[in-house]
Amino acid sequence: MTMKFDVKEIESVCTYCGVGCDITGVVQNNKITKIYAQKDGVVSQGKLCIKGKYGYDFVEAEDRVREPRIRKRFLEKNPEIHATVADKLHPFDETFVTCDLDTATTIATMKLAEIKEHFGGESFCAIGGARTNCESAYTFQKFCRETMNSPHVDNCARVCHSPSLKGMRATIGEGAATNPYNDIYEAEFMVVIGSNTMEAHPIVANRIVDRAKKENNLAVIDVRETKLAKFAKHNAIIPYEANLLILNMMAYVIIDEELYDESFVESRTTGFEAFREQILNDPYANPAFFKEIEGYEYLAKMIPNIAREYAVKKSMIFWGLGITEHLDGSYAVMAITHLAIMTGNVGKSGAGLMPLRGQNNVQGACDMGCLPYYLPDYQTPEVIGLMTPQLIDAMIEGKIKALLNMGEDISHIHPNINKIDKALENLEFIMVQELFMTDIAKRADIIIGVRSAYEKTGVYVNAMRRLHLSAPLVASDLPDDWEVLTMMDQKLGGNFDFQSSEDVWNEVTRVAPQRFAGAKYYRLERHRKRGMQWPIYHEDTPVLHLLDFRTEDGLGRYVYHQYEPRGMIQEILDKRFYHEGLDGFYLTTGRTLAHYNNAAQTKRSKKLLTKYDEDIILASVEDEGKFGNRVILKTEYGETAPLLVKYSDKIKPRTLFTTFHHAKSKINAIFGDEADELIMTARFKSLRVEVVPQ
């Protein structure tokens, strides 16, 4: 006898990067058997990267956290709590016991109430929120601010695009992409800077490649030759930490050759004359400076050519963490927006500014107020909290006693992990809401397993401000993050009254009306295929800044910052760079196509893990004889595990590239506290390292 089972096809949204591809899950017996993209998918255009296509095995992984886990040592340290729940606990392993969700949230709230009473609400912090839906991110910051009375909420934008938010808001009043992806097909010229787009955002890269093949209109600016560069008309490989230098040079050429849009500058910006004088008198803004930089002399001609083409054509600029994860990341973003507002390349179709966001809902988490200095809708809070690096210091100082972590592996993906280890050991309480026992979960007192993106309903906001109401592909008896937080709030005497994700979202539309007033579930359901781009009132807004910028007076601003020679460029000028020993290499980091950040989800898919099962260093073929096949990278902050080295002609001499997907590699042990001076985003894209052959 043959059993027949219903096969369902359910449309939803991919759980990985900020591109936000529409997906269709093929589900049989409540199990995902296949994921594909519909040919008419507005974001995907019928194509998915290998993560979107094959990276769903994590949903059924045997090591999912299915029941809450409580650390035995925590119960020993808290005998009153232990006595209250002892009959509800069950053996698990040498380290943890298990219990039901009600018991776990009771334990958590008893401890949080005690900490709040003894040390005050500000001894609590909440970090996370960009990997889950907007409903949970909103509830997360609300729990922190209202239930615990703490201003200390942050998310992983701190280690990625916080400088984009800072730089764009300072100049044009809004820290989000200005245009939809399909405007790429209308662009006459494209600049991609600091983004390995084909591996980090491949479905956006598909459009860029299609356009570049047809029009030969692409400039790629990076410290190494990325895969996208083979389609570039201008392939500018630049020295480390030279982004601001390059961007100011482009502004110099545009101003010096009077290629700016005089009408746009006059009618839609303020302060141009002062900016003009600053740029023209900047000793480092003239591209001729590169004639002195050995190995990079060709940039003296290439940068002006890129600037000219950008200025006279309808142009778009795309950037990633190769811009933001620097000491001057915020200033580099301001320099990018200067180029757009000088040339009128913003506020219209086919031209604009495109920060390529990392996590699937990092835009949404920021929109929901998961930042210490912004409430939902980017309103200013009465009390501004600490950013994550400041919270780490406060943990070490004993001022922060408790951490609630939701979907962010802080002890793996953040910098200076040896310091973070010390900070975490100083806490009285750590609670984690996760899918798996990630590095931070292994250190927690309570771990609560929650639904994945493929098991729940919720809104996600992608890198082009597009809201997608996801649908669950499979049913799960695990809670959503917002449900855990609602239970805890109620046990702490709060007034959260959310019965469904729609209840939470309805509150969002009231609390954050400038962006979401008209974004009710029924409208998002009706437009699930296309999605809707905020701000959403009666209609949505595909292109921002059509008439005015989102500043107080509607005008764009110039916030000039002069480049200051340092690091690699200073060493080249001093004739030292090419003559250093094995401690004179510069490292940058990034993703590979097969994995996503801490690889918690992707490494549980055999097809993805077998493609890249360890972090690898790429080095220049010119350095091949210097240190062999495996090395340790070392700085004053720590050292990595031994890492495999591969040699490539795409890497410049005395520079290195590596990924950070596997916690065992300890890549982030070698990064210190150096960060963007305005917004504390870590300097992941440029680090001087010592290479120790193994």
CSV table of C-alpha atoms in Angstrom, one decimal, residues 54-382:
chain,number,residue,atom,x,y,z
A,54,TYR,CA,20.4,24.6,0.2
A,55,GLY,CA,20.8,26.2,3.6
A,56,TYR,CA,17.6,24.9,5.2
A,57,ASP,CA,18.8,21.7,6.9
A,58,PHE,CA,19.3,23.6,10.1
A,59,VAL,CA,15.5,23.6,10.7
A,60,GLU,CA,15.5,19.8,11.3
A,61,ALA,CA,19.0,19.6,12.8
A,62,GLU,CA,19.4,17.1,15.7
A,63,ASP,CA,21.2,19.7,17.8
A,64,ARG,CA,18.4,22.3,17.8
A,65,VAL,CA,17.7,23.7,21.2
A,66,ARG,CA,14.2,22.1,21.7
A,67,GLU,CA,13.8,22.6,25.4
A,68,PRO,CA,15.1,25.3,27.7
A,69,ARG,CA,18.5,24.6,29.4
A,70,ILE,CA,19.5,25.8,32.8
A,71,ARG,CA,23.1,25.7,33.9
A,72,LYS,CA,23.5,23.6,37.1
A,73,ARG,CA,26.2,25.9,38.4
A,74,PHE,CA,23.7,28.8,38.2
A,75,LEU,CA,21.2,26.9,40.3
A,76,GLU,CA,23.8,26.1,42.9
A,77,LYS,CA,24.7,29.8,43.1
A,78,ASN,CA,21.0,30.7,43.4
A,79,PRO,CA,19.6,28.2,46.0
A,80,GLU,CA,16.3,30.1,46.5
A,81,ILE,CA,15.5,30.0,42.8
A,82,HIS,CA,16.5,26.4,42.7
A,83,ALA,CA,14.2,25.4,45.6
A,84,THR,CA,11.3,27.2,43.9
A,85,VAL,CA,11.6,25.2,40.7
A,86,ALA,CA,13.4,22.0,41.8
A,87,ASP,CA,10.4,19.7,41.0
A,88,LYS,CA,10.2,21.1,37.4
A,89,LEU,CA,13.8,20.3,36.4
A,90,HIS,CA,15.0,17.3,34.5
A,91,PRO,CA,18.5,15.9,33.8
A,92,PHE,CA,20.2,16.8,30.5
A,93,ASP,CA,24.0,16.5,30.7
A,94,GLU,CA,26.9,17.3,33.0
A,95,THR,CA,26.4,21.0,32.6
A,96,PHE,CA,22.7,21.6,32.1
A,97,VAL,CA,19.2,20.5,33.2
A,98,THR,CA,16.1,21.1,31.2
A,99,CYS,CA,12.6,22.3,32.0
A,100,ASP,CA,9.5,23.7,30.3
A,101,LEU,CA,9.2,27.3,29.0
A,102,ASP,CA,7.1,28.5,31.9
A,103,THR,CA,9.7,27.3,34.4
A,104,ALA,CA,12.6,28.7,32.4
A,105,THR,CA,11.0,32.2,32.2
A,106,THR,CA,10.2,32.0,35.9
A,107,ILE,CA,13.8,31.3,36.7
A,108,ALA,CA,14.9,34.1,34.4
A,109,THR,CA,12.5,36.7,35.8
A,110,MET,CA,13.3,35.8,39.4
A,111,LYS,CA,17.0,36.5,38.7
A,112,LEU,CA,16.3,39.7,36.7
A,113,ALA,CA,14.0,41.0,39.4
A,114,GLU,CA,16.7,40.4,42.0
A,115,ILE,CA,19.4,42.1,39.9
A,116,LYS,CA,17.1,45.1,39.1
A,117,GLU,CA,16.2,45.5,42.8
A,118,HIS,CA,19.9,45.3,44.0
A,119,PHE,CA,21.7,47.1,41.2
A,120,GLY,CA,19.0,49.1,39.3
A,121,GLY,CA,17.6,48.7,35.8
A,122,GLU,CA,20.8,50.1,34.2
A,123,SER,CA,22.7,47.0,35.4
A,124,PHE,CA,20.9,45.1,32.6
A,125,CYS,CA,21.6,45.1,28.9
A,126,ALA,CA,20.1,43.5,25.8
A,127,ILE,CA,22.2,42.7,22.7
A,128,GLY,CA,20.7,41.2,19.5
A,129,GLY,CA,17.6,41.3,17.3
A,130,ALA,CA,18.8,41.5,13.7
A,131,ARG,CA,18.3,37.8,13.0
A,132,THR,CA,14.7,37.6,14.0
A,133,ASN,CA,11.5,39.4,12.8
A,134,CYS,CA,10.6,43.0,13.5
A,135,GLU,CA,8.0,42.0,16.0
A,136,SER,CA,10.6,40.3,18.2
A,137,ALA,CA,13.1,43.1,17.7
A,138,TYR,CA,10.5,45.6,18.7
A,139,THR,CA,9.5,43.6,21.8
A,140,PHE,CA,13.2,43.1,22.7
A,141,GLN,CA,14.0,46.8,22.9
A,142,LYS,CA,10.6,47.4,24.7
A,143,PHE,CA,11.5,44.8,27.3
A,144,CYS,CA,14.9,46.4,27.8
A,145,ARG,CA,13.6,49.9,28.1
A,146,GLU,CA,10.2,49.5,29.7
A,147,THR,CA,10.3,46.2,31.6
A,148,MET,CA,13.8,46.5,32.9
A,149,ASN,CA,14.1,50.3,32.8
A,150,SER,CA,17.4,50.1,31.0
A,151,PRO,CA,18.6,52.2,28.0
A,152,HIS,CA,21.2,49.6,27.1
A,153,VAL,CA,20.0,47.9,24.0
A,154,ASP,CA,22.1,47.3,20.9
A,155,ASN,CA,22.3,45.0,17.9
A,156,CYS,CA,24.8,43.7,15.4
A,157,ALA,CA,24.6,46.9,13.3
A,158,ARG,CA,27.3,47.9,15.7
A,159,VAL,CA,29.8,45.7,13.9
A,160,CYS,CA,28.5,46.3,10.4
A,161,HIS,CA,26.4,49.3,9.1
A,162,SER,CA,26.1,51.7,12.0
A,163,PRO,CA,28.5,54.1,10.2
A,164,SER,CA,26.1,54.1,7.2
A,165,LEU,CA,23.3,55.1,9.5
A,166,LYS,CA,25.5,57.8,11.1
A,167,GLY,CA,27.0,59.1,7.9
A,168,MET,CA,23.8,59.2,5.8
A,169,ARG,CA,21.7,60.8,8.6
A,170,ALA,CA,24.3,63.5,9.1
A,171,THR,CA,24.2,64.5,5.4
A,172,ILE,CA,20.8,63.6,4.0
A,173,GLY,CA,18.7,62.8,7.1
A,174,GLU,CA,18.0,59.1,6.5
A,175,GLY,CA,20.3,56.1,6.9
A,176,ALA,CA,18.8,53.7,4.4
A,177,ALA,CA,19.1,52.8,0.8
A,178,THR,CA,17.5,55.3,-1.5
A,179,ASN,CA,16.3,53.1,-4.4
A,180,PRO,CA,15.0,49.6,-5.2
A,181,TYR,CA,17.5,47.0,-6.7
A,182,ASN,CA,15.9,47.1,-10.1
A,183,ASP,CA,17.0,50.7,-10.6
A,184,ILE,CA,20.4,49.1,-11.4
A,185,TYR,CA,18.9,48.5,-14.9
A,186,GLU,CA,18.4,52.2,-15.3
A,187,ALA,CA,21.9,53.3,-14.0
A,188,GLU,CA,24.3,54.6,-16.6
A,189,PHE,CA,27.3,54.1,-14.2
A,190,MET,CA,27.9,52.1,-11.1
A,191,VAL,CA,30.5,52.3,-8.4
A,192,VAL,CA,31.0,49.3,-6.0
A,193,ILE,CA,33.3,50.1,-3.1
A,194,GLY,CA,34.3,48.0,-0.2
A,195,SER,CA,31.8,45.2,-1.1
A,196,ASN,CA,32.5,41.6,-2.2
A,197,THR,CA,29.1,41.7,-3.7
A,198,MET,CA,29.2,38.4,-5.7
A,199,GLU,CA,29.8,36.4,-2.5
A,200,ALA,CA,28.1,38.6,0.2
A,201,HIS,CA,25.0,39.8,-1.8
A,202,PRO,CA,24.9,37.6,-4.9
A,203,ILE,CA,21.4,38.3,-6.1
A,204,VAL,CA,22.1,42.1,-6.2
A,205,ALA,CA,25.4,41.2,-7.9
A,206,ASN,CA,23.4,39.4,-10.6
A,207,ARG,CA,21.8,42.7,-11.6
A,208,ILE,CA,25.1,44.6,-11.5
A,209,VAL,CA,26.8,42.0,-13.7
A,210,ASP,CA,23.9,42.0,-16.2
A,211,ARG,CA,24.1,45.8,-16.5
A,212,ALA,CA,27.9,45.9,-16.6
A,213,LYS,CA,28.1,43.2,-19.4
A,214,LYS,CA,25.6,45.3,-21.5
A,215,GLU,CA,26.9,48.8,-20.8
A,216,ASN,CA,30.6,48.4,-19.6
A,217,ASN,CA,29.7,50.9,-16.9
A,218,LEU,CA,31.1,49.4,-13.6
A,219,ALA,CA,33.9,50.6,-11.3
A,220,VAL,CA,35.0,48.3,-8.5
A,221,ILE,CA,37.2,49.8,-5.7
A,222,ASP,CA,38.6,47.4,-3.1
A,223,VAL,CA,41.8,46.3,-1.4
A,224,ARG,CA,41.9,43.0,-3.4
A,225,GLU,CA,40.5,41.8,-6.7
A,226,THR,CA,37.1,40.5,-5.9
A,227,LYS,CA,35.1,38.3,-8.3
A,228,LEU,CA,33.0,41.2,-9.4
A,229,ALA,CA,36.2,43.0,-10.7
A,230,LYS,CA,36.4,40.8,-13.8
A,231,PHE,CA,33.2,42.6,-15.0
A,232,ALA,CA,34.6,46.1,-14.2
A,233,LYS,CA,35.6,48.8,-16.7
A,234,HIS,CA,37.7,50.3,-13.8
A,235,ASN,CA,39.2,47.9,-11.3
A,236,ALA,CA,40.8,50.0,-8.6
A,237,ILE,CA,42.8,48.0,-6.1
A,238,ILE,CA,43.6,50.4,-3.3
A,239,PRO,CA,45.8,50.5,-0.2
A,240,TYR,CA,44.3,49.6,3.1
A,241,GLU,CA,42.4,52.3,5.0
A,242,ALA,CA,42.3,54.5,1.8
A,243,ASN,CA,38.6,54.8,1.4
A,244,LEU,CA,38.2,58.3,2.6
A,245,LEU,CA,41.3,59.3,0.7
A,246,ILE,CA,39.8,57.9,-2.6
A,247,LEU,CA,36.3,59.4,-2.0
A,248,ASN,CA,37.7,62.9,-1.2
A,249,MET,CA,39.8,62.6,-4.4
A,250,MET,CA,36.7,62.0,-6.4
A,251,ALA,CA,35.1,65.1,-4.9
A,252,TYR,CA,38.2,67.1,-5.7
A,253,VAL,CA,38.1,66.1,-9.4
A,254,ILE,CA,34.4,66.8,-9.6
A,255,ILE,CA,34.8,70.2,-8.1
A,256,ASP,CA,38.1,71.1,-9.8
A,257,GLU,CA,36.8,70.3,-13.2
A,258,GLU,CA,33.3,71.8,-12.4
A,259,LEU,CA,31.5,68.6,-13.1
A,260,TYR,CA,29.0,69.0,-10.2
A,261,ASP,CA,25.3,69.7,-10.9
A,262,GLU,CA,25.1,73.5,-10.1
A,263,SER,CA,21.3,73.6,-10.1
A,264,PHE,CA,21.0,70.6,-7.7
A,265,VAL,CA,23.7,71.9,-5.4
A,266,GLU,CA,22.1,75.3,-5.2
A,267,SER,CA,18.5,74.2,-4.8
A,268,ARG,CA,18.9,71.1,-2.6
A,269,THR,CA,22.0,71.4,-0.5
A,270,THR,CA,23.6,73.9,1.9
A,271,GLY,CA,27.2,74.7,2.7
A,272,PHE,CA,28.7,73.8,-0.7
A,273,GLU,CA,31.1,76.7,-0.9
A,274,ALA,CA,32.8,76.0,2.4
A,275,PHE,CA,33.0,72.3,1.4
A,276,ARG,CA,34.5,73.3,-2.0
A,277,GLU,CA,37.2,75.3,-0.3
A,278,GLN,CA,38.0,72.5,2.2
A,279,ILE,CA,38.4,69.9,-0.6
A,280,LEU,CA,40.5,72.1,-2.9
A,281,ASN,CA,42.8,73.0,0.0
A,282,ASP,CA,43.1,69.4,1.3
A,283,PRO,CA,46.8,68.3,0.6
A,284,TYR,CA,45.6,64.7,0.2
A,285,ALA,CA,42.6,65.2,-2.0
A,286,ASN,CA,44.5,65.7,-5.3
A,287,PRO,CA,44.8,62.3,-7.0
A,288,ALA,CA,48.4,63.2,-7.9
A,289,PHE,CA,49.2,62.1,-4.3
A,290,PHE,CA,49.1,58.5,-5.6
A,291,LYS,CA,52.2,59.1,-7.7
A,292,GLU,CA,54.1,58.8,-4.4
A,293,ILE,CA,52.5,55.6,-3.3
A,294,GLU,CA,54.6,52.7,-4.6
A,295,GLY,CA,52.6,49.9,-6.1
A,296,TYR,CA,49.5,52.1,-6.5
A,297,GLU,CA,50.7,54.8,-8.9
A,298,TYR,CA,48.1,53.9,-11.5
A,299,LEU,CA,45.4,55.2,-9.2
A,300,ALA,CA,46.5,58.8,-9.9
A,301,LYS,CA,44.8,58.4,-13.3
A,302,MET,CA,42.1,55.8,-12.6
A,303,ILE,CA,40.4,57.7,-9.7
A,304,PRO,CA,39.9,60.9,-11.8
A,305,ASN,CA,38.4,58.7,-14.6
A,306,ILE,CA,36.0,57.1,-12.2
A,307,ALA,CA,35.0,60.5,-10.8
A,308,ARG,CA,34.4,62.0,-14.2
A,309,GLU,CA,32.2,59.1,-15.3
A,310,TYR,CA,30.3,59.1,-12.1
A,311,ALA,CA,29.6,62.9,-12.2
A,312,VAL,CA,28.4,63.1,-15.8
A,313,LYS,CA,26.2,60.0,-15.8
A,314,LYS,CA,23.2,58.8,-13.9
A,315,SER,CA,25.1,56.8,-11.3
A,316,MET,CA,24.6,54.5,-8.3
A,317,ILE,CA,27.1,53.8,-5.5
A,318,PHE,CA,27.0,50.5,-3.6
A,319,TRP,CA,29.1,49.8,-0.5
A,320,GLY,CA,29.6,47.2,2.2
A,321,LEU,CA,31.6,46.6,5.3
A,322,GLY,CA,34.8,47.4,3.4
A,323,ILE,CA,33.7,51.0,3.9
A,324,THR,CA,32.1,50.9,7.4
A,325,GLU,CA,34.5,48.7,9.4
A,326,HIS,CA,37.3,51.3,9.6
A,327,LEU,CA,38.5,54.0,11.9
A,328,ASP,CA,36.8,56.6,9.6
A,329,GLY,CA,33.9,54.5,8.4
A,330,SER,CA,31.2,57.2,9.2
A,331,TYR,CA,33.3,59.9,7.5
A,332,ALA,CA,33.7,57.7,4.4
A,333,VAL,CA,30.0,57.2,4.2
A,334,MET,CA,29.6,61.0,4.4
A,335,ALA,CA,32.1,61.3,1.6
A,336,ILE,CA,30.0,58.9,-0.5
A,337,THR,CA,26.8,61.0,0.1
A,338,HIS,CA,28.8,64.1,-0.8
A,339,LEU,CA,29.4,62.7,-4.3
A,340,ALA,CA,25.7,62.0,-4.7
A,341,ILE,CA,24.4,65.4,-3.6
A,342,MET,CA,27.1,67.3,-5.6
A,343,THR,CA,26.2,65.6,-8.8
A,344,GLY,CA,22.4,65.2,-8.4
A,345,ASN,CA,22.8,61.4,-8.3
A,346,VAL,CA,20.1,60.9,-5.7
A,347,GLY,CA,16.3,61.4,-5.5
A,348,LYS,CA,15.6,59.8,-8.8
A,349,SER,CA,15.3,56.4,-10.5
A,350,GLY,CA,18.5,54.9,-11.7
A,351,ALA,CA,20.8,56.9,-9.4
A,352,GLY,CA,21.3,56.7,-5.6
A,353,LEU,CA,23.0,55.3,-2.6
A,354,MET,CA,22.9,51.6,-1.7
A,355,PRO,CA,24.5,50.4,1.6
A,356,LEU,CA,24.4,46.6,1.2
A,357,ARG,CA,23.1,45.4,4.6
A,358,GLY,CA,24.3,42.2,6.2
A,359,GLN,CA,21.8,40.4,8.4
A,360,ASN,CA,18.3,39.5,7.1
A,361,ASN,CA,16.7,42.0,9.4
A,362,VAL,CA,19.4,44.4,10.5
A,363,GLN,CA,17.5,47.3,8.8
A,364,GLY,CA,14.4,46.2,10.6
A,365,ALA,CA,16.1,45.9,14.0
A,366,CYS,CA,17.4,49.5,13.7
A,367,ASP,CA,14.0,50.7,12.5
A,368,MET,CA,12.5,49.0,15.6
A,369,GLY,CA,14.8,50.9,18.0
A,370,CYS,CA,17.3,48.2,18.8
A,371,LEU,CA,20.0,50.9,19.2
A,372,PRO,CA,21.0,52.7,22.4
A,373,TYR,CA,20.5,56.2,20.9
A,374,TYR,CA,17.3,55.6,18.9
A,375,LEU,CA,13.8,54.6,19.8
A,376,PRO,CA,11.5,53.0,17.1
A,377,ASP,CA,11.3,55.4,14.0
A,378,TYR,CA,14.7,56.9,15.0
A,379,GLN,CA,13.2,59.0,17.7
A,380,THR,CA,15.6,60.2,20.4
A,381,PRO,CA,15.2,58.5,23.8
A,382,GLU,CA,15.2,60.4,27.1
